[in-house]
Amino acid sequence: MMAANLYIDQIEELMFELSMWRCNDELRVRAEELHSSSGSKVTKYYIEFWKQIPPNEPYRVILGHVRDKLYNTRERARHLLASGVSKISAESSFTSIEEFLEPLELCYKSLCDCGDKAIADGSLLDLLRQVFTFGLSLVKLDIRQESERHTDVIDAITTHLGIGSYREWPEDKRQEWLLSELRGKRPLLPPDLPQTDEIADVIGAFHVLAELPPDSFGPYIISMATAPSDVLAVELLQRECGVRQPLPVVPLFERLADLQSAPASVERLFSVDWYMDRIKGKQQVMVGYSDSGKDAGRLSAAWQLYRAQEEMAQVAKRYGVKLTLFHGRGGTVGRGGGPTHLAILSQPPDTINGSIRVTVQGEVIEFCFGEEHLCFQTLQRFTAATLEHGMHPPVSPKPEWRKLMDEMAVVATEEYRSVVVKEARFVEYFRSATPETEYGRMNIGSRPAKRRPGGGITTLRAIPWIFSWTQTRFHLPVWLGVGAAFKFAIDKDVRNFQVLKEMYNEWPFFRVTLDLLEMVFAKGDPGIAGLYDELLVAEELKPFGKQLRDKYVETQQLLLQIAGHKDILEGDPFLKQGLVLRNPYITTLNVFQAYTLKRIRDPNFKVTPQPPLSKEFADENKPAGLVKLNPASEYPPGLEDTLILTMKGIAAGMQNTG
């Protein structure tokens, strides 16, 4: 509806401009047909040109017809939004971008044929570019659903048909059955299929894809993808629900094990004739930074992402497929964030090849696209880095660097999981030492804090996981496991210390990984984390918190030695100065937050009495006014507001995007 409205304004401006009568024969014939078929109708819902346009203004006749169809497109969309039905038929409105572009291209060609190319290259060419770029939907919407939800739907179908439980089948059997159905023609979705709310939700989404114009959508992304059957299942569901132009299906490999098996999964898909016919030589694969970091720690995740991209690019090359890697980066370093230019230049050689797709997360959209000049800066960064990567590919790691990284990644993952997954006290410590519980209860996130109820850290999404540690300035998911990996490498062979320094100085991937880590240490403060522990953590858990803070300090020291820096951020004085200026403000907010959490969790906690306010600020009615501020809060007066303000302030002060 909004797109049609914007285009109507543009078309009316063009109608003013293109008043000439001289045109080519093709356009003249079309204009005469439209003029004679329109009769003597008068359309009074336009500001200008509402009477029938004379045939000696052929461009205006054509554009007037386009405007009529845009009007119908807008009104039909408005009716559908309001009541779900419209008397205006789809035939009398635009349903495809080609249909909209055709009359505009006809006008452009006619102007060029008549020697008016200078006019054609003005407002008309601008409009053509806008239509080509934004289509009839302004923005294409990607569809995203978890692989398990598709498995539930297929399992319900196979169980209902009496051929067994799809969920219990091994991967080979799943692929065999899905491919036999995709190659066949029999319908699979019975009208009497027993459906839970979740199954109805997934099938309903596919039916909406079938209803709306194809240019409304980007690809269909499968989060938590694990195997080729996940992709084939979505292809089958698209066919069963009547999606006429199926969306390209993009597997999103997130967890460590899934990234390790990603190249084999992609190779299996490319070895299937049916699938190769379907993709026409193009494939997108998404790699997830957030959940891989949450699963194995930042160092191991970064290395596995590097290897998976490298191997998938080699597979695609063997099969002659143009592979576009889609990077699911978050804003913070723990979720794959970092300076755009460096992040792209640190990708493995031969993995970009002139095309890259990247998510820009909600929390950083303002910094990247908040103002016009920022949009251009952001796009320039992406373009420059993508071109540079192709023209001057980054250095390939030496075999000994790879070997050392493989060994360190194993140690880092083991250390990370020994704390986060295997340590019995960890979940209780995490929930008491950070504002995670309160964050989950407040409706301030872009999505629910958990994928499903219960499950401890496993079901918690990567956003609240990282966000909670950022609030306490401890950043545990970013550095945990790194110190142990460095220590292992140096203890195994003293010469590895020099190898690590060489990797830092010569290998862009390793340097960027360590530089981002150093930046996180510059923003962290174990003293602040200690304050949260002191106020919020049970006595028996305090020694555990102390052990973690000791590991933090040890990791920071090892990092500085490998980078060859005496002080933190020695190589980036500009950022260092910025942090020096910001820290006093963030520290104040941290103290406010820690004490607020204490008061929320312990109603008997008494804050030390403050000196009385000066006379001009003293107001006996202040507490009563405070209660009215947020009457819906389940917490005592003012505490939820204080918590939200400190959360937003600390997050803004951290600016963990680099």
XYZ file of C-alpha atoms in Angstrom:
658
model
C 0.000 0.000 0.000
C 2.784 2.418 0.921
C 4.787 1.532 -2.198
C 1.824 2.249 -4.510
C 1.187 5.542 -2.735
C 4.801 6.682 -3.204
C 4.784 5.657 -6.870
C 1.537 7.594 -7.559
C 3.297 10.827 -6.530
C 6.222 10.033 -8.828
C 3.937 9.204 -11.780
C 1.991 12.471 -11.370
C 5.251 14.436 -11.488
C 6.213 12.589 -14.687
C 2.815 13.369 -16.210
C 3.589 17.068 -15.794
C 6.984 16.633 -17.401
C 6.210 14.400 -20.394
C 3.769 16.653 -22.264
C 5.342 16.119 -25.733
C 3.383 14.573 -28.638
C 6.323 13.148 -30.603
C 6.739 9.390 -29.967
C 7.565 6.130 -31.749
C 4.915 3.982 -33.488
C 4.769 1.337 -30.741
C 3.898 3.872 -28.055
C 1.396 5.697 -30.344
C -0.518 2.462 -31.040
C -0.621 1.604 -27.297
C -1.790 5.131 -26.376
C -4.613 5.025 -28.987
C -5.765 1.618 -27.700
C -5.841 2.845 -24.100
C -7.586 6.100 -25.070
C -10.350 4.361 -27.002
C -10.867 1.672 -24.323
C -11.176 4.216 -21.498
C -14.226 5.910 -23.057
C -15.177 9.301 -21.624
C -14.721 8.418 -17.941
C -13.834 11.186 -15.510
C -11.784 10.174 -12.487
C -12.061 12.721 -9.703
C -9.897 11.072 -7.083
C -6.712 12.629 -8.493
C -5.319 16.060 -7.695
C -4.331 16.757 -11.329
C -5.152 15.299 -14.779
C -8.457 13.916 -13.594
C -10.247 14.488 -16.915
C -9.644 12.178 -19.847
C -6.251 12.946 -21.386
C -6.340 13.823 -25.144
C -4.686 11.349 -27.584
C -2.157 13.961 -28.754
C -0.399 13.612 -25.350
C 0.542 9.926 -25.688
C 3.008 9.749 -22.764
C 0.352 11.163 -20.432
C -2.172 8.596 -21.690
C 0.223 5.730 -20.903
C 1.223 7.159 -17.506
C -2.428 7.885 -16.685
C -3.200 4.187 -17.196
C -0.240 3.273 -14.941
C -1.587 5.692 -12.313
C -5.055 4.071 -12.484
C -3.562 0.637 -11.858
C -1.424 1.993 -9.000
C -4.537 3.556 -7.469
C -6.287 0.164 -7.638
C -3.183 -1.516 -6.194
C -3.186 0.866 -3.249
C -6.949 0.631 -2.598
C -6.974 -3.160 -2.924
C -4.100 -3.417 -0.424
C -5.946 -1.040 1.924
C -9.114 -3.157 1.777
C -7.172 -6.373 2.347
C -5.431 -4.856 5.365
C -8.718 -3.602 6.826
C -11.032 -6.567 6.204
C -9.142 -9.313 4.372
C -11.277 -8.950 1.204
C -11.499 -6.428 -1.640
C -13.953 -5.838 -4.498
C -11.051 -4.618 -6.657
C -9.740 -7.538 -8.701
C -6.072 -8.508 -8.832
C -6.221 -8.097 -12.664
C -7.005 -4.384 -12.402
C -3.989 -3.778 -10.130
C -0.266 -4.496 -10.406
C 0.807 -7.898 -9.125
C 4.306 -8.144 -10.593
C 7.224 -5.799 -11.044
C 7.534 -6.740 -14.775
C 3.956 -5.570 -15.380
C 4.786 -2.207 -13.776
C 8.129 -1.757 -15.545
C 6.846 -2.556 -19.067
C 4.930 0.732 -19.808
C 7.724 2.798 -18.208
C 10.339 1.072 -20.377
C 8.097 1.675 -23.404
C 8.105 5.426 -22.633
C 11.883 5.389 -22.137
C 12.511 3.622 -25.470
C 10.178 5.990 -27.316
C 11.918 9.098 -25.937
C 15.305 7.694 -26.958
C 14.005 6.831 -30.458
C 12.761 10.401 -30.913
C 16.055 12.036 -29.906
C 14.920 12.969 -26.389
C 17.424 10.781 -24.513
C 18.383 13.684 -22.219
C 14.762 13.818 -20.993
C 14.515 10.010 -20.759
C 17.613 9.951 -18.532
C 16.015 12.364 -16.037
C 13.057 11.655 -13.756
C 11.878 8.682 -15.835
C 15.159 6.808 -15.433
C 15.122 7.615 -11.697
C 11.659 6.068 -11.422
C 12.712 2.988 -13.417
C 15.612 2.465 -11.027
C 13.339 2.900 -7.995
C 10.816 0.367 -9.331
C 13.582 -2.086 -10.197
C 15.158 -1.702 -6.735
C 12.103 -1.541 -4.465
C 9.492 -3.427 -6.516
C 5.910 -3.363 -5.292
C 6.815 -4.287 -1.723
C 9.484 -1.641 -0.843
C 11.481 -4.222 1.132
C 11.745 -7.956 0.563
C 11.007 -9.923 3.690
C 13.180 -12.936 4.487
C 11.293 -15.841 6.045
C 12.971 -17.659 8.909
C 11.963 -20.759 10.824
C 13.746 -23.327 12.977
C 14.535 -26.732 11.390
C 12.816 -28.631 14.222
C 9.494 -26.977 13.399
C 9.653 -28.306 9.815
C 10.540 -31.748 11.166
C 7.362 -31.601 13.319
C 5.204 -30.911 10.232
C 6.745 -33.663 8.075
C 6.529 -36.084 11.024
C 2.807 -35.294 11.428
C 2.288 -36.010 7.681
C 4.178 -39.354 7.623
C 2.500 -40.507 10.848
C -0.950 -39.588 9.479
C -0.228 -41.457 6.226
C 0.808 -44.514 8.272
C 4.317 -44.812 6.829
C 6.180 -44.278 10.102
C 7.639 -41.433 12.134
C 9.841 -39.126 10.034
C 11.464 -37.855 13.238
C 12.827 -41.333 14.025
C 14.171 -42.031 10.529
C 17.948 -41.825 9.944
C 19.191 -38.996 7.695
C 19.639 -41.241 4.609
C 16.054 -42.496 4.782
C 14.750 -38.950 5.266
C 16.601 -37.729 2.155
C 15.480 -40.728 0.081
C 11.803 -40.230 0.973
C 11.854 -36.430 0.493
C 13.524 -36.742 -2.925
C 11.081 -39.425 -4.092
C 8.187 -37.098 -3.123
C 9.808 -34.063 -4.770
C 10.311 -36.016 -7.996
C 6.732 -37.319 -7.873
C 3.442 -35.452 -8.153
C 1.109 -36.892 -5.532
C -0.328 -34.414 -3.012
C 0.796 -35.036 0.556
C -1.082 -32.560 2.750
C -4.430 -34.136 3.673
C -7.180 -31.681 4.709
C -7.820 -33.708 7.890
C -4.166 -33.615 9.076
C -4.151 -33.419 12.908
C -2.402 -30.137 13.744
C -0.992 -28.646 16.917
C -0.790 -24.819 17.128
C 2.917 -25.000 16.163
C 2.246 -27.136 13.072
C -0.662 -24.919 11.993
C 1.619 -21.894 12.425
C 4.295 -23.325 10.075
C 1.788 -24.470 7.418
C -0.060 -21.143 7.694
C 3.165 -19.263 6.936
C 3.664 -21.324 3.743
C 0.072 -20.581 2.664
C 0.758 -16.839 3.042
C 3.856 -17.242 0.831
C 1.563 -18.768 -1.798
C -0.930 -15.866 -1.584
C 1.398 -12.874 -1.870
C 3.334 -11.699 -4.965
C 6.713 -13.480 -5.291
C 8.698 -10.226 -5.215
C 7.528 -9.687 -1.602
C 10.070 -12.193 -0.318
C 13.781 -12.864 -0.112
C 15.037 -16.359 0.734
C 13.600 -18.875 3.214
C 16.189 -19.281 5.985
C 16.308 -22.440 8.105
C 17.813 -21.605 11.489
C 19.573 -24.389 13.432
C 20.031 -26.345 10.166
C 21.905 -29.611 10.655
C 21.559 -31.753 7.503
C 20.504 -31.785 3.794
C 17.050 -33.120 4.737
C 16.280 -29.774 6.428
C 16.583 -28.017 3.053
C 14.646 -30.685 1.115
C 11.826 -30.601 3.712
C 11.261 -26.880 3.088
C 11.314 -27.425 -0.703
C 8.610 -30.087 -0.284
C 6.458 -27.935 2.025
C 6.634 -25.016 -0.436
C 5.327 -27.273 -3.207
C 2.594 -28.791 -1.021
C 1.295 -25.377 0.054
C 1.133 -24.079 -3.524
C 4.003 -21.582 -3.578
C 4.103 -20.953 -7.348
C 7.593 -19.455 -7.433
C 9.400 -21.256 -4.591
C 11.693 -19.114 -2.465
C 15.408 -19.973 -2.515
C 16.114 -22.057 0.591
C 19.088 -20.992 2.728
C 20.393 -23.303 5.473
C 21.746 -21.448 8.517
C 24.513 -23.451 10.196
C 24.991 -22.137 13.743
C 26.283 -24.573 16.340
C 29.848 -25.888 16.254
C 28.943 -29.445 15.166
C 26.640 -28.107 12.419
C 29.404 -25.841 11.088
C 31.791 -28.805 11.048
C 29.360 -30.892 8.978
C 28.212 -27.962 6.762
C 30.608 -28.669 3.821
C 29.456 -32.322 3.656
C 25.781 -31.236 3.801
C 26.261 -28.749 0.954
C 28.153 -31.341 -1.105
C 25.346 -33.876 -0.660
C 22.765 -31.335 -1.900
C 24.885 -30.417 -4.931
C 25.249 -34.118 -5.835
C 21.439 -34.423 -6.256
C 20.299 -33.778 -9.861
C 16.833 -32.565 -8.787
C 18.360 -29.995 -6.439
C 20.883 -28.741 -9.027
C 18.033 -28.186 -11.513
C 16.142 -26.293 -8.834
C 18.908 -23.824 -7.813
C 20.090 -22.945 -11.358
C 23.732 -22.645 -10.316
C 23.213 -20.246 -7.363
C 23.170 -21.013 -3.641
C 23.195 -18.916 -0.473
C 24.435 -20.429 2.774
C 24.114 -18.564 6.057
C 26.658 -18.950 8.851
C 25.715 -17.979 12.403
C 28.072 -16.102 14.695
C 25.803 -15.695 17.730
C 24.867 -19.282 18.528
C 28.241 -20.711 17.481
C 29.899 -18.344 19.984
C 27.369 -19.304 22.659
C 27.937 -22.994 21.921
C 31.761 -23.102 21.914
C 33.214 -19.693 22.828
C 34.375 -16.939 20.485
C 37.822 -18.292 19.488
C 36.634 -21.790 18.524
C 33.560 -20.401 16.766
C 35.621 -17.893 14.755
C 38.027 -20.613 13.595
C 35.276 -23.083 12.726
C 33.397 -20.378 10.787
C 36.621 -19.687 8.866
C 37.144 -23.358 8.006
C 33.494 -24.020 7.103
C 33.415 -21.073 4.674
C 36.679 -22.147 3.098
C 35.538 -25.746 2.562
C 32.038 -24.811 1.321
C 33.598 -22.429 -1.233
C 35.779 -25.308 -2.515
C 32.729 -27.612 -2.780
C 30.765 -24.967 -4.708
C 33.690 -24.443 -7.081
C 33.859 -28.186 -7.830
C 30.155 -28.285 -8.712
C 30.171 -24.986 -10.644
C 27.782 -23.266 -8.214
C 27.967 -19.519 -7.428
C 28.016 -19.526 -3.612
C 27.047 -16.411 -1.657
C 27.868 -16.617 2.023
C 25.346 -14.887 4.240
C 26.905 -13.713 7.510
C 24.553 -13.737 10.503
C 26.587 -11.296 12.552
C 25.346 -9.627 15.712
C 26.252 -6.170 16.944
C 28.479 -7.191 19.841
C 31.837 -8.975 19.495
C 30.422 -12.035 21.263
C 27.907 -12.317 18.413
C 30.395 -11.762 15.578
C 30.300 -7.944 15.498
C 33.273 -5.796 14.608
C 34.441 -3.050 12.252
C 32.923 -3.857 8.843
C 36.026 -3.308 6.725
C 38.268 -5.501 8.891
C 35.613 -8.188 9.272
C 35.302 -8.615 5.485
C 39.049 -8.452 4.841
C 39.656 -11.186 7.424
C 37.416 -13.693 5.561
C 39.184 -16.680 3.925
C 40.473 -16.211 0.346
C 38.033 -17.172 -2.476
C 34.950 -17.027 -0.232
C 33.547 -13.649 -1.285
C 34.049 -13.454 -5.083
C 32.264 -10.126 -5.439
C 29.114 -10.985 -3.458
C 28.412 -11.045 0.249
C 25.249 -10.841 2.337
C 25.297 -9.598 5.926
C 22.649 -9.043 8.583
C 22.679 -5.666 10.307
C 21.247 -6.269 13.773
C 18.553 -4.122 15.349
C 20.830 -2.651 17.987
C 23.274 -1.269 15.390
C 20.909 -0.175 12.589
C 20.911 3.374 13.973
C 24.723 3.549 13.913
C 24.885 2.216 10.331
C 21.794 3.750 8.696
C 20.393 6.321 11.153
C 21.160 9.290 8.876
C 21.685 9.726 5.145
C 25.455 10.277 5.341
C 25.805 7.194 7.585
C 23.988 5.061 4.965
C 26.502 6.085 2.310
C 29.452 5.534 4.659
C 28.199 2.052 5.551
C 27.573 1.039 1.947
C 30.958 2.451 0.901
C 32.665 0.379 3.604
C 30.952 -2.807 2.453
C 31.637 -2.105 -1.220
C 35.280 -1.098 -0.723
C 36.059 -4.100 1.480
C 34.302 -6.543 -0.890
C 36.259 -5.191 -3.882
C 39.529 -5.139 -1.933
C 39.039 -8.736 -0.814
C 38.719 -9.785 -4.458
C 41.595 -7.662 -5.803
C 44.034 -8.320 -2.938
C 42.959 -11.613 -1.354
C 44.066 -12.027 2.280
C 46.989 -14.288 3.129
C 46.209 -17.998 3.368
C 47.319 -19.410 6.713
C 50.518 -21.494 6.762
C 50.038 -25.222 7.538
C 51.682 -24.806 10.979
C 49.278 -21.933 11.800
C 46.313 -24.107 10.863
C 47.589 -26.997 12.964
C 48.097 -24.737 15.986
C 44.654 -23.149 15.545
C 43.026 -26.604 15.333
C 44.711 -27.640 18.600
C 43.916 -24.350 20.368
C 40.266 -24.464 19.253
C 39.823 -27.914 20.850
C 41.321 -26.658 24.147
C 39.289 -23.401 24.052
C 36.023 -25.300 23.462
C 36.792 -27.761 26.269
C 37.608 -24.967 28.718
C 34.527 -22.946 27.723
C 32.147 -25.894 28.041
C 33.746 -27.106 31.276
C 32.517 -23.848 32.834
C 29.297 -23.057 30.940
C 27.901 -26.576 30.383
C 29.537 -28.956 32.866
C 29.976 -26.761 35.952
C 26.968 -27.486 38.191
C 27.133 -24.070 39.882
C 27.310 -22.039 36.683
C 23.604 -21.479 35.881
C 22.864 -20.316 39.430
C 25.917 -18.047 39.388
C 25.004 -16.568 35.965
C 21.424 -15.834 37.015
C 22.430 -14.180 40.273
C 25.530 -12.262 39.052
C 23.843 -10.691 35.986
C 20.456 -9.048 35.279
C 19.446 -11.951 32.962
C 16.314 -12.903 34.942
C 15.012 -9.326 35.088
C 15.861 -8.730 31.409
C 13.802 -11.778 30.403
C 10.785 -10.484 32.355
C 10.869 -7.006 30.812
C 9.434 -6.619 27.341
C 12.377 -4.707 25.835
C 13.974 -7.293 23.505
C 13.348 -7.798 19.782
C 12.212 -11.389 20.427
C 11.564 -13.714 23.405
C 14.652 -14.272 25.599
C 14.303 -18.072 25.238
C 13.558 -20.382 22.302
C 11.330 -22.501 24.578
C 10.623 -22.651 28.338
C 13.143 -24.274 30.731
C 16.453 -25.744 29.602
C 18.904 -23.429 31.368
C 21.573 -21.871 29.145
C 20.791 -24.164 26.183
C 17.401 -22.624 25.346
C 18.474 -19.053 26.152
C 18.957 -17.015 22.983
C 22.382 -15.588 22.180
C 21.180 -11.973 22.545
C 20.262 -12.051 26.280
C 23.263 -14.341 26.926
C 25.728 -11.743 25.611
C 23.691 -8.748 26.784
C 23.645 -9.922 30.406
C 27.456 -10.269 30.570
C 27.917 -6.919 28.810
C 25.849 -5.244 31.530
C 28.249 -6.382 34.263
C 31.312 -5.392 32.173
C 32.612 -8.984 32.398
C 32.028 -10.126 28.747
C 32.584 -13.778 29.752
C 31.411 -15.452 26.471
C 33.995 -13.484 24.443
C 37.191 -14.365 26.324
C 36.427 -17.613 28.190
C 38.623 -20.417 26.810
C 41.054 -18.090 25.000
C 43.553 -17.907 27.876
C 43.564 -21.693 28.284
C 44.211 -22.100 24.521
C 47.166 -19.669 24.575
C 48.568 -21.306 27.708
C 48.281 -24.773 26.164
C 50.117 -23.666 22.989
C 52.981 -22.023 24.919
C 53.304 -24.855 27.477
C 53.383 -27.459 24.695
C 56.320 -25.755 22.958
C 57.954 -22.462 23.975
C 58.572 -21.710 20.283
C 54.795 -21.480 19.803
C 54.911 -18.081 21.517
C 56.860 -16.738 18.500
C 54.503 -18.567 16.125
C 51.520 -16.845 17.774
C 53.228 -13.442 17.421
C 53.924 -14.208 13.758
C 50.248 -15.183 13.240
C 49.168 -11.911 14.843
C 51.456 -9.824 12.609
C 50.912 -11.645 9.299
C 47.458 -13.262 9.268
C 44.466 -10.852 9.016
C 41.967 -13.350 10.491
C 44.042 -13.953 13.635
C 44.893 -10.278 14.054
C 41.246 -9.149 13.804
C 40.166 -11.876 16.262
C 42.730 -10.746 18.844
C 42.216 -7.004 18.252
C 38.475 -7.361 18.901
C 39.265 -9.330 22.037
C 41.588 -6.563 23.192
C 38.856 -3.998 22.584
C 36.458 -6.037 24.740
C 39.046 -6.190 27.533
C 39.409 -2.395 27.299
C 35.679 -2.055 27.896
C 35.548 -4.717 30.604
C 36.243 -4.252 34.293
C 36.543 -7.223 36.674
C 36.212 -4.764 39.587
C 32.681 -3.856 38.458
C 31.838 -7.562 38.003
C 33.149 -8.050 41.557
C 30.661 -5.424 42.841
C 27.734 -7.370 41.308
C 29.089 -10.550 42.933
C 29.453 -8.850 46.313
C 25.876 -7.578 46.309
C 23.967 -10.304 44.445
C 25.741 -13.675 44.641
C 25.314 -16.195 47.469
C 28.339 -16.648 49.768
C 29.054 -20.211 48.562
C 29.267 -19.003 44.919
C 31.609 -16.064 45.533
C 34.827 -18.149 45.288
C 33.620 -19.372 41.867
C 33.198 -15.761 40.703
C 36.707 -14.963 41.991
C 38.165 -17.874 39.939
C 36.514 -16.515 36.776
C 37.851 -12.991 37.411
C 41.372 -14.430 37.868
C 41.027 -16.184 34.487
C 39.940 -12.867 32.959
C 43.115 -11.114 34.184
C 45.347 -14.008 33.078
C 43.799 -14.072 29.573
C 44.253 -10.301 29.223
C 47.959 -10.535 30.135
C 48.609 -13.357 27.642
C 46.783 -11.457 24.902
C 48.881 -8.316 25.443
C 52.098 -10.361 25.328
C 51.146 -12.008 22.008
C 50.054 -8.680 20.489
C 53.292 -7.091 21.729
C 51.429 -4.323 23.608
C 52.481 -2.938 26.980
C 49.067 -1.425 27.668
C 45.565 -2.266 26.546
C 44.589 -0.581 23.231
C 48.119 0.702 22.698
C 47.547 0.436 18.938
C 44.260 2.410 18.962
C 44.750 5.644 20.964
C 41.548 7.189 19.544
C 39.318 4.431 20.944
C 41.330 4.368 24.165
C 40.665 8.072 24.737
C 36.971 7.569 23.966
C 36.752 4.867 26.629
C 38.572 7.026 29.174
C 35.897 9.698 28.636
C 32.950 7.264 28.749
C 33.984 5.043 31.652
C 33.024 7.357 34.561
C 29.463 7.597 33.244
C 29.103 3.843 32.618
C 30.592 3.004 36.032
C 27.988 5.218 37.733
C 25.226 3.397 35.844
C 26.719 0.020 36.839
C 26.643 0.984 40.519
C 23.031 2.171 40.196
C 22.102 -1.073 38.445
C 23.805 -3.375 40.948
C 22.062 -1.686 43.900
C 18.717 -1.638 42.050
C 18.971 -5.387 41.392
C 19.746 -5.913 45.076
C 16.635 -3.971 46.093
C 14.470 -5.882 43.578
C 15.697 -9.280 44.786
C 15.869 -8.491 48.497
C 12.957 -6.294 49.690
C 14.547 -6.080 53.180
C 17.744 -4.523 51.824
C 18.227 -0.996 53.139
C 20.346 1.528 51.271
C 22.579 3.695 53.467
C 20.680 6.947 54.184
C 21.755 9.791 51.894
C 22.282 13.398 53.053
C 19.100 15.496 52.641
C 18.524 17.256 49.332
C 19.126 21.008 49.204
C 15.989 23.088 49.770
C 15.326 23.853 46.090
C 15.229 20.104 45.269
C 13.423 18.879 48.374
C 9.808 18.011 47.594
C 7.693 15.933 49.934
C 5.402 14.804 47.070
C 8.190 13.220 44.975
C 7.712 9.592 46.202
C 3.958 9.710 45.456
C 4.677 10.960 41.916
C 7.201 8.183 41.415
C 4.607 5.495 42.124
C 2.429 6.872 39.303
C 5.343 6.747 36.828
C 5.050 3.056 36.055
C 1.926 1.657 37.754
C 2.094 -1.603 35.754
C 5.497 -2.595 37.179
C 5.657 -5.623 39.444
C 8.648 -4.084 41.235
C 8.646 -1.390 43.962
C 8.314 2.262 42.794
C 10.875 3.433 40.266
C 13.037 0.285 40.292
C 12.022 -1.067 36.876
C 12.520 2.343 35.263
C 15.953 2.636 36.874
C 16.838 -0.840 35.615
C 15.764 -0.100 32.022
C 17.619 3.240 32.008
C 20.824 1.671 33.329
C 20.552 -1.250 30.877
C 20.170 1.071 27.896
C 22.867 3.431 29.167
C 25.443 0.671 29.734
C 24.677 -0.930 26.355
C 25.097 2.443 24.606
C 28.286 3.169 26.531
C 29.792 -0.210 25.668
C 29.147 0.269 21.909
C 30.408 -3.244 21.370
C 30.241 -2.954 17.607
C 33.714 -1.412 17.476
